[in-house]
Amino acid sequence: MEIRLIRQPVSWAEVRALAGTQFGEMVKAAVDVERGLLALGGELHSDEEALLIEDGSRQEDLWGINIYPDRPEADRVEFDSMINVRPAQNNRSRGVEDPALRRRVLAVVDRLVRT
């Protein structure tokens, strides 16, 4: 599966097209909250995580999400990934437990994926 490293804004239509070639209604992504980057696509969040680390990201700054481009805005991003399980960072689930961190993830998505 194609993984795109997103540094400049892309449209929801592009995300929708990528989802259509992968999981249908959903595309997996990893977000670097420090560098403000997004790796989009891939079979596993760990694939996107590896691409971002290869590009210079730190693992502790990366969080996995699923994006559903056709859902209402409030439901487009789902925080559910094995790469998010990090007891050392006080995150013990597949979600992102810190509301402030969730807002940072959403801010990166909002900046890089636009209508």
Short mmCIF file of C-alpha atoms in Angstrom, two decimals:
data_model
loop_
_atom_site.label_atom_id
_atom_site.label_comp_id
_atom_site.label_asym_id
_atom_site.label_seq_id
_atom_site.Cartn_x
_atom_site.Cartn_y
_atom_site.Cartn_z
CA MET A 1 0.00 0.00 0.00
CA GLU A 2 1.14 3.49 -0.81
CA ILE A 3 2.22 5.67 2.11
CA ARG A 4 2.36 9.41 1.52
CA LEU A 5 4.41 11.72 3.71
CA ILE A 6 2.30 14.88 3.91
CA ARG A 7 4.24 18.10 4.43
CA GLN A 8 1.94 20.44 2.51
CA PRO A 9 -1.87 20.54 2.65
CA VAL A 10 -3.85 17.99 0.65
CA SER A 11 -7.56 17.95 -0.06
CA TRP A 12 -10.20 15.72 1.47
CA ALA A 13 -10.78 14.46 -2.07
CA GLU A 14 -7.18 13.18 -2.17
CA VAL A 15 -7.61 11.48 1.20
CA ARG A 16 -10.90 9.97 0.03
CA ALA A 17 -9.22 8.66 -3.14
CA LEU A 18 -6.38 7.13 -1.11
CA ALA A 19 -8.89 5.49 1.25
CA GLY A 20 -10.70 4.08 -1.77
CA THR A 21 -7.55 2.29 -2.90
CA GLN A 22 -6.87 0.89 0.57
CA PHE A 23 -9.53 0.17 3.21
CA GLY A 24 -12.49 1.68 1.39
CA GLU A 25 -13.95 4.24 3.74
CA MET A 26 -10.90 4.66 5.98
CA VAL A 27 -7.20 5.42 5.70
CA LYS A 28 -4.62 4.87 8.43
CA ALA A 29 -2.28 7.67 9.41
CA ALA A 30 0.51 8.50 11.83
CA VAL A 31 0.93 12.06 13.06
CA ASP A 32 4.14 13.70 14.25
CA VAL A 33 2.87 16.30 16.71
CA GLU A 34 6.26 18.00 17.03
CA ARG A 35 7.18 18.32 13.36
CA GLY A 36 3.58 18.77 12.23
CA LEU A 37 3.75 15.99 9.66
CA LEU A 38 1.36 13.27 8.62
CA ALA A 39 2.10 9.88 7.07
CA LEU A 40 -1.01 8.74 5.26
CA GLY A 41 -1.85 5.31 3.92
CA GLY A 42 -0.23 1.98 4.60
CA GLU A 43 -1.51 -1.32 5.86
CA LEU A 44 -0.37 -0.80 9.47
CA HIS A 45 0.18 2.31 11.57
CA SER A 46 3.63 0.91 12.30
CA ASP A 47 4.46 1.22 8.58
CA GLU A 48 3.69 4.94 8.69
CA GLU A 49 5.51 5.26 12.00
CA ALA A 50 8.62 3.67 10.45
CA LEU A 51 8.51 6.06 7.49
CA LEU A 52 8.31 9.09 9.78
CA ILE A 53 11.17 7.81 11.97
CA GLU A 54 13.25 7.24 8.83
CA ASP A 55 12.47 10.87 7.94
CA GLY A 56 13.75 12.13 11.29
CA SER A 57 10.74 11.91 13.63
CA ARG A 58 11.03 10.68 17.20
CA GLN A 59 8.85 7.70 18.13
CA GLU A 60 7.49 9.45 21.23
CA ASP A 61 6.04 12.22 19.03
CA LEU A 62 4.08 9.84 16.77
CA TRP A 63 0.44 8.88 17.25
CA GLY A 64 -1.73 6.59 15.15
CA ILE A 65 -5.19 7.51 13.90
CA ASN A 66 -7.75 6.37 11.38
CA ILE A 67 -9.30 8.95 9.07
CA TYR A 68 -12.81 8.51 7.66
CA PRO A 69 -13.08 11.26 5.01
CA ASP A 70 -16.82 10.85 4.41
CA ARG A 71 -17.93 11.06 8.03
CA PRO A 72 -19.11 14.30 9.65
CA GLU A 73 -16.18 16.46 10.73
CA ALA A 74 -16.50 15.57 14.43
CA ASP A 75 -16.23 11.84 13.61
CA ARG A 76 -13.56 11.86 10.89
CA VAL A 77 -10.61 11.05 13.12
CA GLU A 78 -10.56 7.91 15.23
CA PHE A 79 -7.81 7.50 17.85
CA ASP A 80 -7.18 3.76 17.69
CA SER A 81 -3.77 2.26 17.06
CA MET A 82 -1.36 -0.21 18.63
CA ILE A 83 1.44 2.36 18.24
CA ASN A 84 -0.37 4.49 20.82
CA VAL A 85 0.08 1.95 23.63
CA ARG A 86 2.91 3.56 25.63
CA PRO A 87 2.83 3.07 29.38
CA ALA A 88 6.09 5.04 29.70
CA GLN A 89 4.20 8.07 28.34
CA ASN A 90 1.13 7.36 30.52
CA ASN A 91 -0.89 6.16 27.55
CA ARG A 92 -2.07 2.62 28.31
CA SER A 93 -4.61 2.14 25.56
CA ARG A 94 -4.88 2.15 21.77
CA GLY A 95 -6.47 5.59 22.03
CA VAL A 96 -4.80 8.89 22.87
CA GLU A 97 -5.79 9.46 26.48
CA ASP A 98 -4.49 13.03 26.94
CA PRO A 99 -7.11 15.53 25.65
CA ALA A 100 -4.41 18.15 24.98
CA LEU A 101 -2.46 15.65 22.90
CA ARG A 102 -5.61 14.70 20.96
CA ARG A 103 -6.10 18.39 20.17
CA ARG A 104 -2.50 18.59 18.87
CA VAL A 105 -3.10 15.57 16.64
CA LEU A 106 -6.32 17.09 15.31
CA ALA A 107 -4.57 20.42 14.70
CA VAL A 108 -2.00 18.70 12.47
CA VAL A 109 -4.76 16.94 10.54
CA ASP A 110 -6.73 20.19 10.20
CA ARG A 111 -3.65 22.04 8.92
CA LEU A 112 -2.65 19.36 6.41
CA VAL A 113 -6.03 18.12 5.16
CA ARG A 114 -8.34 20.80 3.84
CA THR A 115 -11.47 20.99 1.75
#
